[in-house]
PDB file of C-alpha atoms and ligand atoms in Angstrom:
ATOM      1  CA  UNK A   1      49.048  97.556 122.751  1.00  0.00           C
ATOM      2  CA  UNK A   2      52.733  98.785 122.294  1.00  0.00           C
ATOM      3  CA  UNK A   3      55.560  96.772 123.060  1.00  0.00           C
ATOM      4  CA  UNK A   4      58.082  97.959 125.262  1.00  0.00           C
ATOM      5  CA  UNK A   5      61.194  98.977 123.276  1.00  0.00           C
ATOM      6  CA  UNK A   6      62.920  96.413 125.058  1.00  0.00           C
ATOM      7  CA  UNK A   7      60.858  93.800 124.226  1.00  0.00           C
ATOM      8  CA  UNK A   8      61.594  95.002 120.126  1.00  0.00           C
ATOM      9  CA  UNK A   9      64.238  92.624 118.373  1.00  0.00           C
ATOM     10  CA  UNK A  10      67.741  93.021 117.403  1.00  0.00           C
ATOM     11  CA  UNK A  11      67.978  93.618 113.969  1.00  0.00           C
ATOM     12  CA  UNK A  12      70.802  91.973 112.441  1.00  0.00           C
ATOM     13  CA  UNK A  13      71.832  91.920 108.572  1.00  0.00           C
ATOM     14  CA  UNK A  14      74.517  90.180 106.224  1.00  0.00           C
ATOM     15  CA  UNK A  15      75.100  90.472 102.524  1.00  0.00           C
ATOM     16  CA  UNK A  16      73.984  86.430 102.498  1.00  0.00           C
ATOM     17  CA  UNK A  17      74.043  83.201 105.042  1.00  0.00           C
ATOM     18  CA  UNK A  18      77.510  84.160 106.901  1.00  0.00           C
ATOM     19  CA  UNK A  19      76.288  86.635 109.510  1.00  0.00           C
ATOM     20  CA  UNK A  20      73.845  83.380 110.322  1.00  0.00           C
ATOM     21  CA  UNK A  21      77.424  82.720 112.658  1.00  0.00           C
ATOM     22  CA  UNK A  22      76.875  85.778 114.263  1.00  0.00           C
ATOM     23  CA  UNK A  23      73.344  85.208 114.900  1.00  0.00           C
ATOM     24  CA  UNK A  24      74.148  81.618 116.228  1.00  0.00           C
ATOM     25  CA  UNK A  25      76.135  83.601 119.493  1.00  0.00           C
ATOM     26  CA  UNK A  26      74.134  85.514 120.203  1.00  0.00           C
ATOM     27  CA  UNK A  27      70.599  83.009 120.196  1.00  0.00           C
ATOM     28  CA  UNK A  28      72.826  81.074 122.227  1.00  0.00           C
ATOM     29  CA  UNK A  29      74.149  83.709 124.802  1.00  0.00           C
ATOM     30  CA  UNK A  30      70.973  86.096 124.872  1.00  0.00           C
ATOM     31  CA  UNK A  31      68.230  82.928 124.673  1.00  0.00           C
ATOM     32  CA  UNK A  32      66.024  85.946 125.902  1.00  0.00           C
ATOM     33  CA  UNK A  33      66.613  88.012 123.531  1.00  0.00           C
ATOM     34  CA  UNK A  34      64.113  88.437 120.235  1.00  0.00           C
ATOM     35  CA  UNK A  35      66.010  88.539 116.381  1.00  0.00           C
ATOM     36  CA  UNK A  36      65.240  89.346 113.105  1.00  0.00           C
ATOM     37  CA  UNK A  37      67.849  88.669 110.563  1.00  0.00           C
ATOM     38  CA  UNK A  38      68.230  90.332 106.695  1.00  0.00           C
ATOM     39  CA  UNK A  39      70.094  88.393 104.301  1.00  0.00           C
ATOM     40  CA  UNK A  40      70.892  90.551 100.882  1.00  0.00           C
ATOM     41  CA  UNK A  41      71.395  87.333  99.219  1.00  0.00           C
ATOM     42  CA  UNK A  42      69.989  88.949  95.692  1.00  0.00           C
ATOM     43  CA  UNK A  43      73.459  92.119  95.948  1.00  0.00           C
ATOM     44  CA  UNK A  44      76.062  89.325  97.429  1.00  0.00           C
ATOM     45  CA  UNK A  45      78.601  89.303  97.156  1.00  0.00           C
ATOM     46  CA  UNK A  46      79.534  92.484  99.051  1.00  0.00           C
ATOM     47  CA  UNK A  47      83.265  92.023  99.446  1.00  0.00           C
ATOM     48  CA  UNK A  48      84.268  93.348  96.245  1.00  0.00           C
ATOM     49  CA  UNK A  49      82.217  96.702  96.707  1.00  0.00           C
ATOM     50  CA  UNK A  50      82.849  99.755  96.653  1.00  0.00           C
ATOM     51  CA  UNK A  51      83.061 101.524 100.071  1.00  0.00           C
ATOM     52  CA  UNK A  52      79.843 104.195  98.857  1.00  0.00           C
ATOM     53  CA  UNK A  53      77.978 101.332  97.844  1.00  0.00           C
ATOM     54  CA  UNK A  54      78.517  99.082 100.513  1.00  0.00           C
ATOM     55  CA  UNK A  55      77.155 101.820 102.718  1.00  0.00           C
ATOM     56  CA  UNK A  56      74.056 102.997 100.685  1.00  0.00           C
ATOM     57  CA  UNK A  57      73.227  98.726 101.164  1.00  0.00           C
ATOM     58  CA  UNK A  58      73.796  99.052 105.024  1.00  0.00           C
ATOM     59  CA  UNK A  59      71.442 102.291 105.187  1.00  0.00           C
ATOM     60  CA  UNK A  60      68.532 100.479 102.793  1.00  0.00           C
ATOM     61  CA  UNK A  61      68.855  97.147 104.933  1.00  0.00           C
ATOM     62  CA  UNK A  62      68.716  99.485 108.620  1.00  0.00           C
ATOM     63  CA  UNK A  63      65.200 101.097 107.352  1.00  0.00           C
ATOM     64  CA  UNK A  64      64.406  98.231 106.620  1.00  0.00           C
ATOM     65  CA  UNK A  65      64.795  96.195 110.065  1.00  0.00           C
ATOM     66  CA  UNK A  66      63.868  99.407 111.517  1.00  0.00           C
ATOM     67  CA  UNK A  67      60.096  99.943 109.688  1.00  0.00           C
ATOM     68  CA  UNK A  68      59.785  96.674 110.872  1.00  0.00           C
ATOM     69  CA  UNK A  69      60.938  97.574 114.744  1.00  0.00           C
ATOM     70  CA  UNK A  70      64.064  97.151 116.032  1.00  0.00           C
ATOM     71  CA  UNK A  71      66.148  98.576 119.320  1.00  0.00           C
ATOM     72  CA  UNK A  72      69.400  97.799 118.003  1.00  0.00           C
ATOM     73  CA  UNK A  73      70.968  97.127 114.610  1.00  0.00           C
ATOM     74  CA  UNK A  74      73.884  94.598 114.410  1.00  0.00           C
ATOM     75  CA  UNK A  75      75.960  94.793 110.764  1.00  0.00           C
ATOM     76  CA  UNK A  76      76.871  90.868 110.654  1.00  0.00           C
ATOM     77  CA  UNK A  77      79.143  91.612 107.782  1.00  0.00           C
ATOM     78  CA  UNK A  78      82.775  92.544 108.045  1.00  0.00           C
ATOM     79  CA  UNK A  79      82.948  94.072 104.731  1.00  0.00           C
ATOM     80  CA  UNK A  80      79.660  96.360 105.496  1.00  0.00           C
ATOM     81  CA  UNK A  81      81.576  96.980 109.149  1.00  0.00           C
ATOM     82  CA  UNK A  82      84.644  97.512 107.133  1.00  0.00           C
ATOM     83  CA  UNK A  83      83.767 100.069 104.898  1.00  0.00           C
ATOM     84  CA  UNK A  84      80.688 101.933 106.215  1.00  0.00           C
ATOM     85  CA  UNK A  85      80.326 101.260 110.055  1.00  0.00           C
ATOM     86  CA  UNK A  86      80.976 105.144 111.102  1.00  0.00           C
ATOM     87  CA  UNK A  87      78.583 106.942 108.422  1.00  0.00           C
ATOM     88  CA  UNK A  88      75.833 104.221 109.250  1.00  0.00           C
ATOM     89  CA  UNK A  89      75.663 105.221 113.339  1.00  0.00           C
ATOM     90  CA  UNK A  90      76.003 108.622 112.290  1.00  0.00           C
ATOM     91  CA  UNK A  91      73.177 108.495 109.938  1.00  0.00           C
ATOM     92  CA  UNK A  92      71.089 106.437 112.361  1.00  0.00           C
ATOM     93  CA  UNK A  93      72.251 108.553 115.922  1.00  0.00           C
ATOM     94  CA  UNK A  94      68.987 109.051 117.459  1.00  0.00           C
ATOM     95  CA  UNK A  95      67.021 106.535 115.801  1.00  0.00           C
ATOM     96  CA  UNK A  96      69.024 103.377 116.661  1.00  0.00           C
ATOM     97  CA  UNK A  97      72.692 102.223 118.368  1.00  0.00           C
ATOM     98  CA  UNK A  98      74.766 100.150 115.817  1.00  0.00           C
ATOM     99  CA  UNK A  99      77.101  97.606 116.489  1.00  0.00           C
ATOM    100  CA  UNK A 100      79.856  96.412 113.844  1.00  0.00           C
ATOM    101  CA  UNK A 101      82.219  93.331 114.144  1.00  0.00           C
ATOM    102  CA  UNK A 102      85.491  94.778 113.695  1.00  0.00           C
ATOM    103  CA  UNK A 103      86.415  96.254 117.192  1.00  0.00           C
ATOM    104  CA  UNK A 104      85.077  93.912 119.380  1.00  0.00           C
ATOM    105  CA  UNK A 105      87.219  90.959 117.044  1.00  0.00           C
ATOM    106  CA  UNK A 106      90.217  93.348 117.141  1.00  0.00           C
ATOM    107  CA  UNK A 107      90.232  93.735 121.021  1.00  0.00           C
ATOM    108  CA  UNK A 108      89.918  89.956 121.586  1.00  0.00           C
ATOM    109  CA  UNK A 109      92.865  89.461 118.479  1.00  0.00           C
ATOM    110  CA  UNK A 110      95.138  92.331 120.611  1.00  0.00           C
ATOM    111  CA  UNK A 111      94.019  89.990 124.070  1.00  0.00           C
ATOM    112  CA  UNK A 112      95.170  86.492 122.442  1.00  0.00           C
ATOM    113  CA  UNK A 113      98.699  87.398 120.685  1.00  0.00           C
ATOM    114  CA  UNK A 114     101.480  86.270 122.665  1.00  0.00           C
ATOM    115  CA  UNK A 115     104.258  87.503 119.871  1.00  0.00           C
ATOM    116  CA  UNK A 116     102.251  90.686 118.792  1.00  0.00           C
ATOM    117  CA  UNK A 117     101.843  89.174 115.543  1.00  0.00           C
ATOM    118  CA  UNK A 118      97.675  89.436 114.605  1.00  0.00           C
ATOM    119  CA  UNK A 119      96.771  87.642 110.758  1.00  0.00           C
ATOM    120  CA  UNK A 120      93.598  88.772 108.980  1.00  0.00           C
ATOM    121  CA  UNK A 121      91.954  86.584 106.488  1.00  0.00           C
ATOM    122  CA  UNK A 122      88.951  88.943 105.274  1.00  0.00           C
ATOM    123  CA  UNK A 123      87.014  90.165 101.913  1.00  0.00           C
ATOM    124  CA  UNK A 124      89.076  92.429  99.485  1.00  0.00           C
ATOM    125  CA  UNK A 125      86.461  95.311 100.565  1.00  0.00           C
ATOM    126  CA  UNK A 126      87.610  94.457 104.296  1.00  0.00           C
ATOM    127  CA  UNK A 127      91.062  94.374 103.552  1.00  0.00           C
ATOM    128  CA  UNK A 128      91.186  97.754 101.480  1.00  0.00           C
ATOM    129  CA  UNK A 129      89.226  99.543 103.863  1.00  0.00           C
ATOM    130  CA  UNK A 130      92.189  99.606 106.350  1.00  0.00           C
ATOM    131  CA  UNK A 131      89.383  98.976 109.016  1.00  0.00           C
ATOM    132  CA  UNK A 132      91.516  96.364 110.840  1.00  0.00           C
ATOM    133  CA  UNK A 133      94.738  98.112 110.952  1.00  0.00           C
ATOM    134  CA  UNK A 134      93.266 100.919 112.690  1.00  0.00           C
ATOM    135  CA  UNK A 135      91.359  98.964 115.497  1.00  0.00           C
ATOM    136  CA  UNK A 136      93.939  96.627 115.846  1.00  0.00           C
ATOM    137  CA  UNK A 137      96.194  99.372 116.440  1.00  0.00           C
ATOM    138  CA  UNK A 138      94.414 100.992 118.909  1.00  0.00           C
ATOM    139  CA  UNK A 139      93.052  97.521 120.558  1.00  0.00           C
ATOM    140  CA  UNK A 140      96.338  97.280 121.132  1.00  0.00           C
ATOM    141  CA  UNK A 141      98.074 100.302 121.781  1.00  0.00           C
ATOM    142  CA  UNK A 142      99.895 100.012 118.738  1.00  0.00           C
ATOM    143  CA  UNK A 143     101.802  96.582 120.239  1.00  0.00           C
ATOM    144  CA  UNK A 144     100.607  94.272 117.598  1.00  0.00           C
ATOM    145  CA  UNK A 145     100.975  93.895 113.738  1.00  0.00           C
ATOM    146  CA  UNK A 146      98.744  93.132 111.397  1.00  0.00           C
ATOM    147  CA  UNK A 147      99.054  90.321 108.427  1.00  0.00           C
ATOM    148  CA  UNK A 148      96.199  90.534 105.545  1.00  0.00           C
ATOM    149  CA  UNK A 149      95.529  88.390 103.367  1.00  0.00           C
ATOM    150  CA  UNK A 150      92.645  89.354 101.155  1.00  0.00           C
ATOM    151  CA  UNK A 151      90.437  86.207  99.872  1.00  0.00           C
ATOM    152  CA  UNK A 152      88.463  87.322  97.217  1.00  0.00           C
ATOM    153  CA  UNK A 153      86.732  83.658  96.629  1.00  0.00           C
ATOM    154  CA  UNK A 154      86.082  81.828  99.881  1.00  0.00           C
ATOM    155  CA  UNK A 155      83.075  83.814 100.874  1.00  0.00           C
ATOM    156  CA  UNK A 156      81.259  83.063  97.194  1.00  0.00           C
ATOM    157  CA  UNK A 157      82.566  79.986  97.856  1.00  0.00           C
ATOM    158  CA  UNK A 158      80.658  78.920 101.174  1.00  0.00           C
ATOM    159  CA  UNK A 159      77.978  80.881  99.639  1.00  0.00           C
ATOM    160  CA  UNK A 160      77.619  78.554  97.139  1.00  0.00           C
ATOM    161  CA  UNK A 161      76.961  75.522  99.872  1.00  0.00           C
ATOM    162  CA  UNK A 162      78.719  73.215  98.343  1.00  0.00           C
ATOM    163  CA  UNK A 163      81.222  70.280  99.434  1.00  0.00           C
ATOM    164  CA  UNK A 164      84.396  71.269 101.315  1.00  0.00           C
ATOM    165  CA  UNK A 165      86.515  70.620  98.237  1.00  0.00           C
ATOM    166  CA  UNK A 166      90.121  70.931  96.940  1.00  0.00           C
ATOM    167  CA  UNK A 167      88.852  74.308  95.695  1.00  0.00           C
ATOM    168  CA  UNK A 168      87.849  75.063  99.043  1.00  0.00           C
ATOM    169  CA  UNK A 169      90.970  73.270 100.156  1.00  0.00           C
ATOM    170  CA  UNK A 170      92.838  75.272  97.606  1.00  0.00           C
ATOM    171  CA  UNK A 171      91.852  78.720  97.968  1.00  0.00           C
ATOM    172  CA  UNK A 172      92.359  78.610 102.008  1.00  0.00           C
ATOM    173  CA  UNK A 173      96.122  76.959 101.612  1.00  0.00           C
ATOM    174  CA  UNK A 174      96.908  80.624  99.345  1.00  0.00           C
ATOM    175  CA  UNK A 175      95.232  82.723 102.435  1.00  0.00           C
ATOM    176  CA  UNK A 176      97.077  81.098 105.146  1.00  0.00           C
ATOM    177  CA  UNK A 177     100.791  80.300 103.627  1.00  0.00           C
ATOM    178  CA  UNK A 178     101.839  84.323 104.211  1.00  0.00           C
ATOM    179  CA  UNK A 179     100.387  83.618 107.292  1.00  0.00           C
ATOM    180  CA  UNK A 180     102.631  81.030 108.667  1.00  0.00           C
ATOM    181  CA  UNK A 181     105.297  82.858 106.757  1.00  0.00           C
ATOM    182  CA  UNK A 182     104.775  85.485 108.829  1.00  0.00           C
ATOM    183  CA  UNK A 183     105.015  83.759 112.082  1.00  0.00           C
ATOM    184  CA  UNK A 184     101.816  84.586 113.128  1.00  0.00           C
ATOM    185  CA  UNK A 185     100.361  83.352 116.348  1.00  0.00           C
ATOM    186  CA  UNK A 186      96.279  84.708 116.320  1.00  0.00           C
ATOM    187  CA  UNK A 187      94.643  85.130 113.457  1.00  0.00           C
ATOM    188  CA  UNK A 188      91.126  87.298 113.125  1.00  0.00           C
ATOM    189  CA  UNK A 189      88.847  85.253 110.618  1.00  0.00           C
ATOM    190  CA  UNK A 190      87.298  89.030 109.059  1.00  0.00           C
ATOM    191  CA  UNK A 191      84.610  87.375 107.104  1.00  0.00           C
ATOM    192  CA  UNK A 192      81.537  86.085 108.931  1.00  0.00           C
ATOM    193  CA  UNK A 193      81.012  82.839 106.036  1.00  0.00           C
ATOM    194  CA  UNK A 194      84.532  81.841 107.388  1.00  0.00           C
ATOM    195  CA  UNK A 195      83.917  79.775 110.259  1.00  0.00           C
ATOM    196  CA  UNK A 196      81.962  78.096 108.023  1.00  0.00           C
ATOM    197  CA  UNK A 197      85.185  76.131 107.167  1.00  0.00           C
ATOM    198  CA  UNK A 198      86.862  76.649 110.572  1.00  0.00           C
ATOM    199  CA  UNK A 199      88.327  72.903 110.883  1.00  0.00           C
ATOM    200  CA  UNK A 200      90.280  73.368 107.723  1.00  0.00           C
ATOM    201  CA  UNK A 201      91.094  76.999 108.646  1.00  0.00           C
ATOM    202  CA  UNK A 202      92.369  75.619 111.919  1.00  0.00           C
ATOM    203  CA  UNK A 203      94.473  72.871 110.404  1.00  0.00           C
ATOM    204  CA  UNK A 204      95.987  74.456 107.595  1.00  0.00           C
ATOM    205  CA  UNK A 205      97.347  77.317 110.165  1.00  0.00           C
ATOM    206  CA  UNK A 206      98.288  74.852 112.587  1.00  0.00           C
ATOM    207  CA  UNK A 207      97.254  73.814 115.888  1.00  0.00           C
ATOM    208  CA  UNK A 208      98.769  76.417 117.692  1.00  0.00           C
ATOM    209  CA  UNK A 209      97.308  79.581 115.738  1.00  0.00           C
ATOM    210  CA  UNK A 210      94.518  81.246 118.147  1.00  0.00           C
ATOM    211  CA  UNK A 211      91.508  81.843 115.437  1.00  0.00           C
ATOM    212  CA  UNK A 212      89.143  84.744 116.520  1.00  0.00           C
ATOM    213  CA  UNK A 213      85.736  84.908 114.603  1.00  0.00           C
ATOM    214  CA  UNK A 214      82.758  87.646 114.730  1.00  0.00           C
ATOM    215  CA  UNK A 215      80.434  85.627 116.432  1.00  0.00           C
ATOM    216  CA  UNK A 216      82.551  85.424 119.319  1.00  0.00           C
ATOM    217  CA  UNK A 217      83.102  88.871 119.548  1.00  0.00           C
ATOM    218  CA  UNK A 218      80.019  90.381 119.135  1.00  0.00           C
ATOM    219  CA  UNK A 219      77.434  88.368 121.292  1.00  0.00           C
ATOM    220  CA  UNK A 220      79.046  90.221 124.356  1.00  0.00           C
ATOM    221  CA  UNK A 221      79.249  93.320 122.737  1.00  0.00           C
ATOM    222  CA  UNK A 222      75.164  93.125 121.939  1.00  0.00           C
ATOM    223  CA  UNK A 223      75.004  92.157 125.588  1.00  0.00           C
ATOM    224  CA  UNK A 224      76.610  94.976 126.918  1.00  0.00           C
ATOM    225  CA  UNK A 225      75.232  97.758 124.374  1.00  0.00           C
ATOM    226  CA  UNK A 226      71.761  96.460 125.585  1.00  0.00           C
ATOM    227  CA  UNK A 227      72.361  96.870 129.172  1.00  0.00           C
ATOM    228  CA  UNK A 228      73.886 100.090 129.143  1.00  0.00           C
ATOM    229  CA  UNK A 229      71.168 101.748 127.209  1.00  0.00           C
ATOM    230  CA  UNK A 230      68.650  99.797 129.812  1.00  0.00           C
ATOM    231  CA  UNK A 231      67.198  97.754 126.454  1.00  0.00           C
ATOM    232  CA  UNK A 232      67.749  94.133 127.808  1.00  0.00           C
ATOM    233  CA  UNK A 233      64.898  92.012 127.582  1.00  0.00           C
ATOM    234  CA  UNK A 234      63.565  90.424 130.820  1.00  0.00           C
ATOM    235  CA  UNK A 235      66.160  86.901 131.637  1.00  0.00           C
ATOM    236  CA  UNK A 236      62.779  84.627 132.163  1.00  0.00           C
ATOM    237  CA  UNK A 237      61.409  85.138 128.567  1.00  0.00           C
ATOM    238  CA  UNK A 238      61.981  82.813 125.396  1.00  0.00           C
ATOM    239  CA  UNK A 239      63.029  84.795 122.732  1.00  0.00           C
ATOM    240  CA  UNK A 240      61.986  84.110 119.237  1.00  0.00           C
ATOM    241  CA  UNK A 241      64.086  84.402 115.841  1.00  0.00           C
ATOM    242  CA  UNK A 242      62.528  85.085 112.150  1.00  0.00           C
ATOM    243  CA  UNK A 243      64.079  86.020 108.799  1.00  0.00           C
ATOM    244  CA  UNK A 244      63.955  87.994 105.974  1.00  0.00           C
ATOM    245  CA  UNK A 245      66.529  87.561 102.316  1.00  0.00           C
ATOM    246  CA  UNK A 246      66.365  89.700  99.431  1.00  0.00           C
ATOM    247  CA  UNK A 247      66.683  86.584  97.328  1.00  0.00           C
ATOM    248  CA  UNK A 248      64.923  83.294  96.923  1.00  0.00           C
ATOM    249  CA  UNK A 249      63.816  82.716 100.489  1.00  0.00           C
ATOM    250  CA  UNK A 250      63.528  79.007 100.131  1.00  0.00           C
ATOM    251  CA  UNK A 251      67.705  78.619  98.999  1.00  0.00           C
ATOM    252  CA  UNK A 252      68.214  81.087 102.179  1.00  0.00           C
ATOM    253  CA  UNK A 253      66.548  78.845 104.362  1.00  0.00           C
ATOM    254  CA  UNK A 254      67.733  75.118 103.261  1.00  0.00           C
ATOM    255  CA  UNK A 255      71.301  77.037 103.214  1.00  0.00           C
ATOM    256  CA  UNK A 256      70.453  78.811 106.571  1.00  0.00           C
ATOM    257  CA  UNK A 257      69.928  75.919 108.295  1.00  0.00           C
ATOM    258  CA  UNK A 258      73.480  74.654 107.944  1.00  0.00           C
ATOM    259  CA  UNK A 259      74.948  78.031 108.893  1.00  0.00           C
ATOM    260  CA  UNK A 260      72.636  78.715 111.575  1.00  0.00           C
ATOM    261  CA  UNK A 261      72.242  75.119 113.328  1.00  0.00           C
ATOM    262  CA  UNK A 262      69.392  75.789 114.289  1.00  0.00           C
ATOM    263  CA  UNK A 263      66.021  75.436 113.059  1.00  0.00           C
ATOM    264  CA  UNK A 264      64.538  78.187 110.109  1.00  0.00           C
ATOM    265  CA  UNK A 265      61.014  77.920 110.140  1.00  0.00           C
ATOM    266  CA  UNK A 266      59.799  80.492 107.619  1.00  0.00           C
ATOM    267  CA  UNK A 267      61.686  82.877 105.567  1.00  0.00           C
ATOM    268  CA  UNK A 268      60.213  86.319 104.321  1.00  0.00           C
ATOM    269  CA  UNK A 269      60.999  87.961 101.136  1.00  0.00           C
ATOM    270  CA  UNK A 270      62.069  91.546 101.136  1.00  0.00           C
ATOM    271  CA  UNK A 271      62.657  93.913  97.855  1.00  0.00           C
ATOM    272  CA  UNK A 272      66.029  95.860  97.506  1.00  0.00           C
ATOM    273  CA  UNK A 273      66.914  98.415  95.064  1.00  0.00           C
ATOM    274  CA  UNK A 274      68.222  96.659  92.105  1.00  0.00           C
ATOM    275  CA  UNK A 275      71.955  94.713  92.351  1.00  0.00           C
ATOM    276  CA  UNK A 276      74.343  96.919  90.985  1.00  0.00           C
ATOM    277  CA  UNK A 277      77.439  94.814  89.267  1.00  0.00           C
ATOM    278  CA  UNK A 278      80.414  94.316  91.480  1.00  0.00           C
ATOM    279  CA  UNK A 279      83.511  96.434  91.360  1.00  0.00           C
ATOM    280  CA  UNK A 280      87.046  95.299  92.546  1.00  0.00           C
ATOM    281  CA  UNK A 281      87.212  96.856  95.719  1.00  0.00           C
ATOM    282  CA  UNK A 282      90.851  96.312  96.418  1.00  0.00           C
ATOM    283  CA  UNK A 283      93.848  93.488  95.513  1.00  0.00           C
ATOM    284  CA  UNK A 284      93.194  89.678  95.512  1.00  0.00           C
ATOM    285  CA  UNK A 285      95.158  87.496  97.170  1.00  0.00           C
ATOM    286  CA  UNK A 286      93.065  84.235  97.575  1.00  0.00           C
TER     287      UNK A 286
HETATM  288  N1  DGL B 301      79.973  87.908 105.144  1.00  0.00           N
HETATM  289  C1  DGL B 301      80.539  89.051 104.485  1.00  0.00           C
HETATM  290  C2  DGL B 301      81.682  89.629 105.312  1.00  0.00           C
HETATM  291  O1  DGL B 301      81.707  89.422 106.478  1.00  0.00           O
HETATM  292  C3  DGL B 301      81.166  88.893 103.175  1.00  0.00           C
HETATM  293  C4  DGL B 301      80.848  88.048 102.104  1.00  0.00           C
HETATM  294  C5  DGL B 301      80.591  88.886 100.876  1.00  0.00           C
HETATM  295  O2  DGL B 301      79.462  89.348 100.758  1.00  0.00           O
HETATM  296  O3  DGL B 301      81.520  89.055 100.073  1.00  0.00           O
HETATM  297  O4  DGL B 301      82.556  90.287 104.842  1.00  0.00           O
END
């Protein structure tokens, strides 16, 4: 029996355990909704890639969510969004509709500034890319400013899954001190391990600061895609949630479970083309 395309998953895929923030959203706002999530946990970290790597990654991961069925493809990575988000739906238009996290977080940044002044905390592959200047710009008819900050070690960091620490502590005082130096009032968190360590994010910046994170953003952005392309999944059905990582499934899922907060039942193990060593992919900061 085929299933309706509607009743296929969204597929969703991270370089590791942040875009598990992502996927939290949007189990909780689309409860109907089926996911299946790809963690390249054995190539992170991806935010000091190259831009033509970062996208020969995003088209691997996509056939491989899509052999596997899928109706639309989520990249739960800013640094994947960052650098590769317009060749991916290009190379994908008429197989799937892709959806990337760094519009839908720049319109809500350009939505929540009060003094036009928009921080971005984000990957040194993010940050190089330019990706943010150009939606914020447009998000916000070129009315608000952008502040990067590139943190090349908070990611690997929560990666790791250890202890906040004072290197934790340490690393996210140098990403937010040109922040408050520059007066910023909203600041997009362009990393999907960040919110991760939002409570220290949120008191280091100050109460005040409006934090925006991927999650957020894109949960209404997979509702809307779905309905306008008539893909929605009937409201009265439980949707279910599985997993796939390109490393050791069993670290994915005890480390999962913390991003997620949710229960990880089973984790799947899928082969990737061999990790290539990690480039610089643009200044660190962080
Ligand atoms: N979660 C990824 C991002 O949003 C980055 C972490 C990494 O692989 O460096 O940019």
């Amino acid at each position: 029996m085929t299933i309706p395309e509607s009743e296929l998953p969204v597929a969703v895929f991270d370089s590791g355990v942040g875009g598990l923030t992502v996927l939290h959203e949007c189990l909780v706002s689309l409860p109907h909704e089926d996911f299946l999530y790809l963690g390249d946990t054995a190539r992170f970290p991806y935010g000091v890639r190259p831009a033509d790597q970062l996208l020969s990654f995003a088209l691997e991961l996509s056939d491989i969510l899509l052999e596997r069925g899928a109706k639309l493809v989520v990249v739960a990575c800013n640094s994947a969004t960052a650098a590769a988000l317009p060749a991916l739906r290009e190379r994908l238009a008429g197989r799937v509709a892709v959806v990337g996290v760094v519009a839908p977080e720049s319109r809500l940044a350009a939505a929540a500034t009060r003094n036009g002044r928009v921080g971005l905390i984000a990957t040194p592959a993010t940050v190089a890319s330019g990706a943010y200047d150009r939606a914020l710009a447009q998000a916000s008819a070129g009315r608000a400013e952008l502040h990067a900050v590139a943190a090349a070690e908070l990611a690997p960091l929560i990666q790791a899954g250890g202890e906040v620490d004072e290197r934790t502590v340490a690393c996210v005082e140098r990403a937010c001190g040109p922040l408050r130096d520059a007066d910023v009032d909203t600041v997009i968190l362009g990393c999907t391990h960040y919110p991760l360590v939002r409570p220290l994010l949120q008191r280091t910046l100050g109460r005040g600061v409006k934090i925006v994170t991927s999650g957020e953003a894109i949960a209404a952005e997979v509702e809307r895609e779905l309905a306008g392309r008539g893909l929605a999944a009937p409201a009265d059905r439980r949707g279910r949630y599985g997993f796939l990582a390109s490393g050791d499934p069993e670290e994915f899922r005890r480390l999962g479970i913390r991003f997620l907060q949710l229960p990880i039942a089973r984790v799947g193990h899928v082969q990737v083309a061999r990790p290539a060593p990690s480039e610089p992919a643009g200044a660190e900061a962080a």
